[in-house]
Every structure is written in C-alpha cells, then in structure tokens.
Amino acid sequence: MNQQKIQRSIVQLAQLSIRTPHHQIVTFGLLMGLLYLPELLRELGKATLSGSTNLFFNFGFLYLGVDRLWRNRTSLTKVLPADEERLTGYLIIFGSAALMPFCLSSISLRALLWAGILLGIAYSSWGVAFFKTYYLSSALILLSFYPNWIYVLAEVWRLTTPPEYLEKLMAWAGGVALQAIGQPAIAKGIIIELPTGAVQVGYGCSGFDMAVTMAGASLLMGLWLKQSRIDTIAMVVVGVMLALIFNIPRIMLLTIASVYWGKDSFEFWHGPWGGQIFSTILFTVYYYAVMWIVEQQPVKPKQGIN
C-alpha cells in the first residue's frame, strides 16, 4: 500500500513538473542543480569527518528557511509575479544554468550559480514581493548551499583587518594571563615566550573558527526559539565573546604543555580530544548564558525574526 502511494506521488510530481511552461523551466533549473548538489554533500561529508560543524549549520539554515515557506505555502500560491518579473527570473535561471558546466572545477562558483538558479525560480514564481516578505528565509536557504562559510568569513576578516590581528591579540591576552598566574611570559607579535621555550599562536589557535561557530549556533538557536532581533543579536554577541574568552586559557594550557610537559602533552591538548574538552566546557557555559537571555523575555512568535 505504501509503495503504491509513493508511486502515485512520483507520478503526480512528474506530471506537475511539466504541466505548464513555467513548471518546465523551474524543473530544468532544479535538474541543473544536480550538477552541484552531489559534490556539495561530498564536501560537507569530508568536512564533518575532519571535525567541521558546517554540515550542522547548512542543514539547520536549510530547515529553518524551508520550514517558514512551507508553513505559508497556501499564501504563496496566491502570489503572482508581473510578466517582466517572470521573464527576468527565467533569464536568471537560464543564464546561471548555462554557466554551470563551465565551472565544474570550482565549487564556490557553482554554489554562486546554484544560488542564482534558486533566486531566478523564486523571482519568476512570486516576484519581488516574495523577497520583501521572506527575506530571512531566502537568505537562510541560500546560505545553506555554500560548503564552507567559515572559510569565506575568514578571508573577509583577513582582508578587512591588519595582518595577524586576532593572532596577535590572542598572544597578548595569553601572555597577560600567564603573567597573572606567575609565569614570566612575554608576548612578541604572535609569539609567547617563556624562559625555557616559546610557542606561536597561528590562525588555528586564534579562536576565529570557534567564534564563527558560536555565532552560527546562536543565530540558529535564536531563530528556532523565535526570539526577538535584540535577543538573537545578544545571543550571537555572547557566543562570540565566550569563544574568544575561552580561547585564552586554551592558549595558556598549550603554551605550558609545549614548554614544560613535552610534545605528547601538547599534541593531546592541541588535537581533537583536547579541543573537545574545551568545546564541551564552552558550550555548557554558553547554554546557561543563553537560557538566561531567553528567560528574560517570554517567547512570543509574533515578535520573532521574519
């Protein structure tokens, strides 16, 4: 019985996909996405195996974006675009799809073209009114189809800040914290020196990746709990600040481990297990901080972010 229902659903979907010229063009655009989506899933899978949280954020953004559209699907069926909006959307779909086969060597370019196809589909189906009403849902869906937003944000950070700015800041903070517990540490640029050795604070120890992760987790939690804009921003700020603050004792521990305890100890605290210990403590403190923010204002769906 279930198999028959599935077969009927597939037949109905196939019939719908070719029912009108508009449906045919939308189906064409979605099929072109098949050139990109398999590699996106492979990239996310490989990143997850290496400890990345990109998969969690991508599916989280996708779910939240699609969920709001699905709940308003009846209203969407009543929105009709103007003829020029529909034509413009078609041009965006065909233009993006035509370029897709020429960008097989760059997943970033294909992500951009796939975003173009989705924008064209939405614009040709509902017009500009759709983006005015569902601007956040649109942004979340588009964000969900890029494989590594942490990398993009890191590049933007490097372009807009002085060289090794965060690394130097973390080295300075780590040196000050070590001095506070009686260690004769001196920070010179990205180097923390002790009398018997020194360590370099590289990008991986700057706390940037964890700060972005906490910001993304805060955004997802704020949207999921239907918090106001102010509360959601507060969650993001708290998440970023906690990530950077907790990175200071991690740098202290890595410095002491490297100088006094030997290579094996340093590798443990610098590796996955040590990172997980710090992440667990960080997320525990963050959870209670966020719950305090949530409890300050009762959850009111009508005040949530659109």
PDB file of N, CA, C and O in Angstrom, residues 150-209:
ATOM      1  N   ILE A 150      32.768  29.389   7.005  1.00  0.00           N
ATOM      2  CA  ILE A 150      33.849  29.810   7.898  1.00  0.00           C
ATOM      3  C   ILE A 150      35.056  30.260   7.080  1.00  0.00           C
ATOM      4  O   ILE A 150      35.702  31.265   7.399  1.00  0.00           O
ATOM      5  N   TYR A 151      35.344  29.542   5.993  1.00  0.00           N
ATOM      6  CA  TYR A 151      36.462  29.920   5.127  1.00  0.00           C
ATOM      7  C   TYR A 151      36.218  31.290   4.508  1.00  0.00           C
ATOM      8  O   TYR A 151      37.118  32.141   4.471  1.00  0.00           O
ATOM      9  N   VAL A 152      34.998  31.522   4.013  1.00  0.00           N
ATOM     10  CA  VAL A 152      34.682  32.812   3.388  1.00  0.00           C
ATOM     11  C   VAL A 152      34.823  33.941   4.394  1.00  0.00           C
ATOM     12  O   VAL A 152      35.433  34.987   4.116  1.00  0.00           O
ATOM     13  N   LEU A 153      34.269  33.743   5.596  1.00  0.00           N
ATOM     14  CA  LEU A 153      34.343  34.780   6.622  1.00  0.00           C
ATOM     15  C   LEU A 153      35.787  35.022   7.062  1.00  0.00           C
ATOM     16  O   LEU A 153      36.173  36.157   7.364  1.00  0.00           O
ATOM     17  N   ALA A 154      36.590  33.945   7.092  1.00  0.00           N
ATOM     18  CA  ALA A 154      37.998  34.105   7.450  1.00  0.00           C
ATOM     19  C   ALA A 154      38.731  34.958   6.416  1.00  0.00           C
ATOM     20  O   ALA A 154      39.559  35.807   6.767  1.00  0.00           O
ATOM     21  N   GLU A 155      38.416  34.741   5.126  1.00  0.00           N
ATOM     22  CA  GLU A 155      39.049  35.543   4.080  1.00  0.00           C
ATOM     23  C   GLU A 155      38.613  37.003   4.169  1.00  0.00           C
ATOM     24  O   GLU A 155      39.424  37.921   3.985  1.00  0.00           O
ATOM     25  N   VAL A 156      37.345  37.224   4.455  1.00  0.00           N
ATOM     26  CA  VAL A 156      36.856  38.597   4.623  1.00  0.00           C
ATOM     27  C   VAL A 156      37.544  39.255   5.814  1.00  0.00           C
ATOM     28  O   VAL A 156      37.944  40.429   5.762  1.00  0.00           O
ATOM     29  N   TRP A 157      37.703  38.497   6.886  1.00  0.00           N
ATOM     30  CA  TRP A 157      38.378  39.014   8.081  1.00  0.00           C
ATOM     31  C   TRP A 157      39.811  39.414   7.754  1.00  0.00           C
ATOM     32  O   TRP A 157      40.277  40.481   8.165  1.00  0.00           O
ATOM     33  N   ARG A 158      40.506  38.575   7.016  1.00  0.00           N
ATOM     34  CA  ARG A 158      41.902  38.872   6.669  1.00  0.00           C
ATOM     35  C   ARG A 158      42.007  40.124   5.790  1.00  0.00           C
ATOM     36  O   ARG A 158      42.964  40.889   5.889  1.00  0.00           O
ATOM     37  N   LEU A 159      41.037  40.313   4.917  1.00  0.00           N
ATOM     38  CA  LEU A 159      41.068  41.460   4.016  1.00  0.00           C
ATOM     39  C   LEU A 159      40.712  42.773   4.708  1.00  0.00           C
ATOM     40  O   LEU A 159      41.100  43.851   4.238  1.00  0.00           O
ATOM     41  N   THR A 160      39.974  42.696   5.797  1.00  0.00           N
ATOM     42  CA  THR A 160      39.461  43.911   6.440  1.00  0.00           C
ATOM     43  C   THR A 160      40.159  44.236   7.754  1.00  0.00           C
ATOM     44  O   THR A 160      39.816  45.239   8.394  1.00  0.00           O
ATOM     45  N   THR A 161      41.125  43.428   8.176  1.00  0.00           N
ATOM     46  CA  THR A 161      41.845  43.692   9.421  1.00  0.00           C
ATOM     47  C   THR A 161      43.346  43.652   9.161  1.00  0.00           C
ATOM     48  O   THR A 161      43.799  43.077   8.166  1.00  0.00           O
ATOM     49  N   PRO A 162      44.136  44.257  10.048  1.00  0.00           N
ATOM     50  CA  PRO A 162      45.597  44.202   9.896  1.00  0.00           C
ATOM     51  C   PRO A 162      46.085  42.754   9.913  1.00  0.00           C
ATOM     52  O   PRO A 162      45.420  41.870  10.470  1.00  0.00           O
ATOM     53  N   PRO A 163      47.242  42.476   9.306  1.00  0.00           N
ATOM     54  CA  PRO A 163      47.770  41.110   9.264  1.00  0.00           C
ATOM     55  C   PRO A 163      47.900  40.499  10.665  1.00  0.00           C
ATOM     56  O   PRO A 163      48.426  41.147  11.584  1.00  0.00           O
ATOM     57  N   GLU A 164      47.393  39.284  10.808  1.00  0.00           N
ATOM     58  CA  GLU A 164      47.507  38.517  12.056  1.00  0.00           C
ATOM     59  C   GLU A 164      46.977  39.283  13.263  1.00  0.00           C
ATOM     60  O   GLU A 164      47.476  39.160  14.379  1.00  0.00           O
ATOM     61  N   TYR A 165      45.926  40.055  13.033  1.00  0.00           N
ATOM     62  CA  TYR A 165      45.398  40.908  14.108  1.00  0.00           C
ATOM     63  C   TYR A 165      44.889  40.068  15.286  1.00  0.00           C
ATOM     64  O   TYR A 165      45.259  40.314  16.443  1.00  0.00           O
ATOM     65  N   LEU A 166      44.025  39.089  15.001  1.00  0.00           N
ATOM     66  CA  LEU A 166      43.454  38.284  16.080  1.00  0.00           C
ATOM     67  C   LEU A 166      44.512  37.395  16.713  1.00  0.00           C
ATOM     68  O   LEU A 166      44.499  37.182  17.938  1.00  0.00           O
ATOM     69  N   GLU A 167      45.441  36.870  15.915  1.00  0.00           N
ATOM     70  CA  GLU A 167      46.515  36.040  16.455  1.00  0.00           C
ATOM     71  C   GLU A 167      47.365  36.836  17.443  1.00  0.00           C
ATOM     72  O   GLU A 167      47.709  36.349  18.529  1.00  0.00           O
ATOM     73  N   LYS A 168      47.688  38.082  17.089  1.00  0.00           N
ATOM     74  CA  LYS A 168      48.480  38.932  17.986  1.00  0.00           C
ATOM     75  C   LYS A 168      47.693  39.269  19.252  1.00  0.00           C
ATOM     76  O   LYS A 168      48.254  39.299  20.354  1.00  0.00           O
ATOM     77  N   LEU A 169      46.402  39.530  19.081  1.00  0.00           N
ATOM     78  CA  LEU A 169      45.570  39.850  20.236  1.00  0.00           C
ATOM     79  C   LEU A 169      45.499  38.663  21.199  1.00  0.00           C
ATOM     80  O   LEU A 169      45.616  38.839  22.429  1.00  0.00           O
ATOM     81  N   MET A 170      45.331  37.455  20.650  1.00  0.00           N
ATOM     82  CA  MET A 170      45.263  36.275  21.499  1.00  0.00           C
ATOM     83  C   MET A 170      46.611  35.982  22.162  1.00  0.00           C
ATOM     84  O   MET A 170      46.659  35.556  23.320  1.00  0.00           O
ATOM     85  N   ALA A 171      47.707  36.207  21.439  1.00  0.00           N
ATOM     86  CA  ALA A 171      49.031  36.015  22.030  1.00  0.00           C
ATOM     87  C   ALA A 171      49.244  36.995  23.178  1.00  0.00           C
ATOM     88  O   ALA A 171      49.761  36.621  24.248  1.00  0.00           O
ATOM     89  N   TRP A 172      48.853  38.248  22.974  1.00  0.00           N
ATOM     90  CA  TRP A 172      48.989  39.245  24.040  1.00  0.00           C
ATOM     91  C   TRP A 172      48.143  38.867  25.253  1.00  0.00           C
ATOM     92  O   TRP A 172      48.619  38.917  26.399  1.00  0.00           O
ATOM     93  N   ALA A 173      46.866  38.472  25.003  1.00  0.00           N
ATOM     94  CA  ALA A 173      45.984  38.100  26.105  1.00  0.00           C
ATOM     95  C   ALA A 173      46.504  36.865  26.831  1.00  0.00           C
ATOM     96  O   ALA A 173      46.467  36.790  28.064  1.00  0.00           O
ATOM     97  N   GLY A 174      47.011  35.893  26.055  1.00  0.00           N
ATOM     98  CA  GLY A 174      47.580  34.697  26.689  1.00  0.00           C
ATOM     99  C   GLY A 174      48.791  35.030  27.531  1.00  0.00           C
ATOM    100  O   GLY A 174      48.973  34.473  28.623  1.00  0.00           O
ATOM    101  N   GLY A 175      49.647  35.945  27.031  1.00  0.00           N
ATOM    102  CA  GLY A 175      50.829  36.349  27.798  1.00  0.00           C
ATOM    103  C   GLY A 175      50.451  37.035  29.095  1.00  0.00           C
ATOM    104  O   GLY A 175      51.037  36.769  30.157  1.00  0.00           O
ATOM    105  N   VAL A 176      49.455  37.940  29.022  1.00  0.00           N
ATOM    106  CA  VAL A 176      48.996  38.633  30.230  1.00  0.00           C
ATOM    107  C   VAL A 176      48.414  37.640  31.240  1.00  0.00           C
ATOM    108  O   VAL A 176      48.677  37.727  32.448  1.00  0.00           O
ATOM    109  N   ALA A 177      47.620  36.686  30.748  1.00  0.00           N
ATOM    110  CA  ALA A 177      47.016  35.695  31.636  1.00  0.00           C
ATOM    111  C   ALA A 177      48.085  34.811  32.275  1.00  0.00           C
ATOM    112  O   ALA A 177      47.987  34.457  33.462  1.00  0.00           O
ATOM    113  N   LEU A 178      49.113  34.439  31.531  1.00  0.00           N
ATOM    114  CA  LEU A 178      50.206  33.643  32.094  1.00  0.00           C
ATOM    115  C   LEU A 178      50.964  34.438  33.162  1.00  0.00           C
ATOM    116  O   LEU A 178      51.349  33.881  34.198  1.00  0.00           O
ATOM    117  N   GLN A 179      51.171  35.703  32.916  1.00  0.00           N
ATOM    118  CA  GLN A 179      51.813  36.540  33.928  1.00  0.00           C
ATOM    119  C   GLN A 179      50.978  36.611  35.197  1.00  0.00           C
ATOM    120  O   GLN A 179      51.514  36.647  36.311  1.00  0.00           O
ATOM    121  N   ALA A 180      49.652  36.606  35.026  1.00  0.00           N
ATOM    122  CA  ALA A 180      48.761  36.703  36.176  1.00  0.00           C
ATOM    123  C   ALA A 180      48.856  35.481  37.092  1.00  0.00           C
ATOM    124  O   ALA A 180      48.563  35.579  38.293  1.00  0.00           O
ATOM    125  N   ILE A 181      49.269  34.330  36.543  1.00  0.00           N
ATOM    126  CA  ILE A 181      49.424  33.127  37.386  1.00  0.00           C
ATOM    127  C   ILE A 181      50.889  32.875  37.733  1.00  0.00           C
ATOM    128  O   ILE A 181      51.247  31.789  38.162  1.00  0.00           O
ATOM    129  N   GLY A 182      51.719  33.895  37.521  1.00  0.00           N
ATOM    130  CA  GLY A 182      53.102  33.806  37.965  1.00  0.00           C
ATOM    131  C   GLY A 182      54.106  33.327  36.946  1.00  0.00           C
ATOM    132  O   GLY A 182      55.281  33.107  37.281  1.00  0.00           O
ATOM    133  N   GLN A 183      53.694  33.180  35.682  1.00  0.00           N
ATOM    134  CA  GLN A 183      54.615  32.733  34.647  1.00  0.00           C
ATOM    135  C   GLN A 183      55.281  33.955  33.983  1.00  0.00           C
ATOM    136  O   GLN A 183      54.583  34.899  33.610  1.00  0.00           O
ATOM    137  N   PRO A 184      56.599  33.950  33.822  1.00  0.00           N
ATOM    138  CA  PRO A 184      57.303  35.090  33.215  1.00  0.00           C
ATOM    139  C   PRO A 184      57.173  35.098  31.687  1.00  0.00           C
ATOM    140  O   PRO A 184      58.155  34.991  30.950  1.00  0.00           O
ATOM    141  N   ALA A 185      55.930  35.220  31.209  1.00  0.00           N
ATOM    142  CA  ALA A 185      55.663  35.153  29.773  1.00  0.00           C
ATOM    143  C   ALA A 185      55.756  36.540  29.152  1.00  0.00           C
ATOM    144  O   ALA A 185      55.388  37.542  29.771  1.00  0.00           O
ATOM    145  N   ILE A 186      56.240  36.570  27.908  1.00  0.00           N
ATOM    146  CA  ILE A 186      56.328  37.808  27.141  1.00  0.00           C
ATOM    147  C   ILE A 186      55.757  37.540  25.751  1.00  0.00           C
ATOM    148  O   ILE A 186      56.162  36.593  25.079  1.00  0.00           O
ATOM    149  N   ALA A 187      54.806  38.386  25.348  1.00  0.00           N
ATOM    150  CA  ALA A 187      54.203  38.258  24.017  1.00  0.00           C
ATOM    151  C   ALA A 187      54.899  39.187  23.045  1.00  0.00           C
ATOM    152  O   ALA A 187      55.001  40.391  23.285  1.00  0.00           O
ATOM    153  N   LYS A 188      55.400  38.633  21.955  1.00  0.00           N
ATOM    154  CA  LYS A 188      56.032  39.400  20.896  1.00  0.00           C
ATOM    155  C   LYS A 188      55.356  39.053  19.579  1.00  0.00           C
ATOM    156  O   LYS A 188      55.655  38.013  18.979  1.00  0.00           O
ATOM    157  N   GLY A 189      54.439  39.901  19.144  1.00  0.00           N
ATOM    158  CA  GLY A 189      53.684  39.587  17.937  1.00  0.00           C
ATOM    159  C   GLY A 189      52.795  38.391  18.186  1.00  0.00           C
ATOM    160  O   GLY A 189      51.935  38.412  19.069  1.00  0.00           O
ATOM    161  N   ILE A 190      53.002  37.325  17.417  1.00  0.00           N
ATOM    162  CA  ILE A 190      52.203  36.112  17.605  1.00  0.00           C
ATOM    163  C   ILE A 190      52.965  35.052  18.400  1.00  0.00           C
ATOM    164  O   ILE A 190      52.539  33.896  18.480  1.00  0.00           O
ATOM    165  N   ILE A 191      54.072  35.430  19.003  1.00  0.00           N
ATOM    166  CA  ILE A 191      54.907  34.513  19.780  1.00  0.00           C
ATOM    167  C   ILE A 191      54.745  34.791  21.265  1.00  0.00           C
ATOM    168  O   ILE A 191      54.775  35.947  21.696  1.00  0.00           O
ATOM    169  N   ILE A 192      54.558  33.731  22.046  1.00  0.00           N
ATOM    170  CA  ILE A 192      54.572  33.826  23.505  1.00  0.00           C
ATOM    171  C   ILE A 192      55.852  33.153  23.989  1.00  0.00           C
ATOM    172  O   ILE A 192      56.068  31.958  23.751  1.00  0.00           O
ATOM    173  N   GLU A 193      56.690  33.921  24.644  1.00  0.00           N
ATOM    174  CA  GLU A 193      57.992  33.419  25.091  1.00  0.00           C
ATOM    175  C   GLU A 193      57.995  33.177  26.595  1.00  0.00           C
ATOM    176  O   GLU A 193      57.485  33.987  27.369  1.00  0.00           O
ATOM    177  N   LEU A 194      58.555  32.039  26.967  1.00  0.00           N
ATOM    178  CA  LEU A 194      58.867  31.710  28.354  1.00  0.00           C
ATOM    179  C   LEU A 194      60.375  31.467  28.434  1.00  0.00           C
ATOM    180  O   LEU A 194      61.023  31.244  27.399  1.00  0.00           O
ATOM    181  N   PRO A 195      60.953  31.504  29.646  1.00  0.00           N
ATOM    182  CA  PRO A 195      62.405  31.338  29.745  1.00  0.00           C
ATOM    183  C   PRO A 195      62.947  30.071  29.094  1.00  0.00           C
ATOM    184  O   PRO A 195      64.081  30.060  28.600  1.00  0.00           O
ATOM    185  N   THR A 196      62.144  29.008  29.053  1.00  0.00           N
ATOM    186  CA  THR A 196      62.648  27.737  28.531  1.00  0.00           C
ATOM    187  C   THR A 196      62.059  27.361  27.176  1.00  0.00           C
ATOM    188  O   THR A 196      62.271  26.244  26.704  1.00  0.00           O
ATOM    189  N   GLY A 197      61.305  28.255  26.556  1.00  0.00           N
ATOM    190  CA  GLY A 197      60.736  27.930  25.247  1.00  0.00           C
ATOM    191  C   GLY A 197      59.715  28.958  24.813  1.00  0.00           C
ATOM    192  O   GLY A 197      59.447  29.937  25.519  1.00  0.00           O
ATOM    193  N   ALA A 198      59.163  28.751  23.649  1.00  0.00           N
ATOM    194  CA  ALA A 198      58.181  29.682  23.095  1.00  0.00           C
ATOM    195  C   ALA A 198      57.202  28.935  22.205  1.00  0.00           C
ATOM    196  O   ALA A 198      57.504  27.841  21.704  1.00  0.00           O
ATOM    197  N   VAL A 199      56.031  29.522  22.015  1.00  0.00           N
ATOM    198  CA  VAL A 199      55.018  28.956  21.119  1.00  0.00           C
ATOM    199  C   VAL A 199      54.507  30.066  20.203  1.00  0.00           C
ATOM    200  O   VAL A 199      54.537  31.248  20.556  1.00  0.00           O
ATOM    201  N   GLN A 200      54.022  29.650  19.058  1.00  0.00           N
ATOM    202  CA  GLN A 200      53.460  30.593  18.089  1.00  0.00           C
ATOM    203  C   GLN A 200      51.950  30.413  18.028  1.00  0.00           C
ATOM    204  O   GLN A 200      51.455  29.297  17.877  1.00  0.00           O
ATOM    205  N   VAL A 201      51.230  31.513  18.143  1.00  0.00           N
ATOM    206  CA  VAL A 201      49.776  31.484  18.043  1.00  0.00           C
ATOM    207  C   VAL A 201      49.395  31.686  16.578  1.00  0.00           C
ATOM    208  O   VAL A 201      49.388  32.809  16.066  1.00  0.00           O
ATOM    209  N   GLY A 202      49.090  30.588  15.886  1.00  0.00           N
ATOM    210  CA  GLY A 202      48.704  30.651  14.489  1.00  0.00           C
ATOM    211  C   GLY A 202      47.214  30.843  14.330  1.00  0.00           C
ATOM    212  O   GLY A 202      46.467  30.998  15.304  1.00  0.00           O
ATOM    213  N   TYR A 203      46.760  30.814  13.071  1.00  0.00           N
ATOM    214  CA  TYR A 203      45.336  31.018  12.802  1.00  0.00           C
ATOM    215  C   TYR A 203      44.478  29.991  13.535  1.00  0.00           C
ATOM    216  O   TYR A 203      43.422  30.318  14.090  1.00  0.00           O
ATOM    217  N   GLY A 204      44.925  28.728  13.551  1.00  0.00           N
ATOM    218  CA  GLY A 204      44.138  27.679  14.176  1.00  0.00           C
ATOM    219  C   GLY A 204      43.907  27.884  15.655  1.00  0.00           C
ATOM    220  O   GLY A 204      42.957  27.331  16.223  1.00  0.00           O
ATOM    221  N   CYS A 205      44.771  28.662  16.298  1.00  0.00           N
ATOM    222  CA  CYS A 205      44.642  28.916  17.733  1.00  0.00           C
ATOM    223  C   CYS A 205      44.130  30.323  18.018  1.00  0.00           C
ATOM    224  O   CYS A 205      44.143  30.767  19.179  1.00  0.00           O
ATOM    225  N   SER A 206      43.679  31.035  16.981  1.00  0.00           N
ATOM    226  CA  SER A 206      43.223  32.410  17.170  1.00  0.00           C
ATOM    227  C   SER A 206      41.818  32.485  17.750  1.00  0.00           C
ATOM    228  O   SER A 206      41.388  33.542  18.230  1.00  0.00           O
ATOM    229  N   GLY A 207      41.076  31.385  17.670  1.00  0.00           N
ATOM    230  CA  GLY A 207      39.701  31.370  18.159  1.00  0.00           C
ATOM    231  C   GLY A 207      38.676  31.827  17.137  1.00  0.00           C
ATOM    232  O   GLY A 207      37.478  31.847  17.422  1.00  0.00           O
ATOM    233  N   PHE A 208      39.134  32.172  15.920  1.00  0.00           N
ATOM    234  CA  PHE A 208      38.211  32.699  14.916  1.00  0.00           C
ATOM    235  C   PHE A 208      37.176  31.656  14.513  1.00  0.00           C
ATOM    236  O   PHE A 208      35.970  31.947  14.460  1.00  0.00           O
ATOM    237  N   ASP A 209      37.623  30.432  14.206  1.00  0.00           N
ATOM    238  CA  ASP A 209      36.688  29.393  13.765  1.00  0.00           C
ATOM    239  C   ASP A 209      35.627  29.119  14.818  1.00  0.00           C
ATOM    240  O   ASP A 209      34.434  28.982  14.511  1.00  0.00           O
TER     241      ASP A 209
END
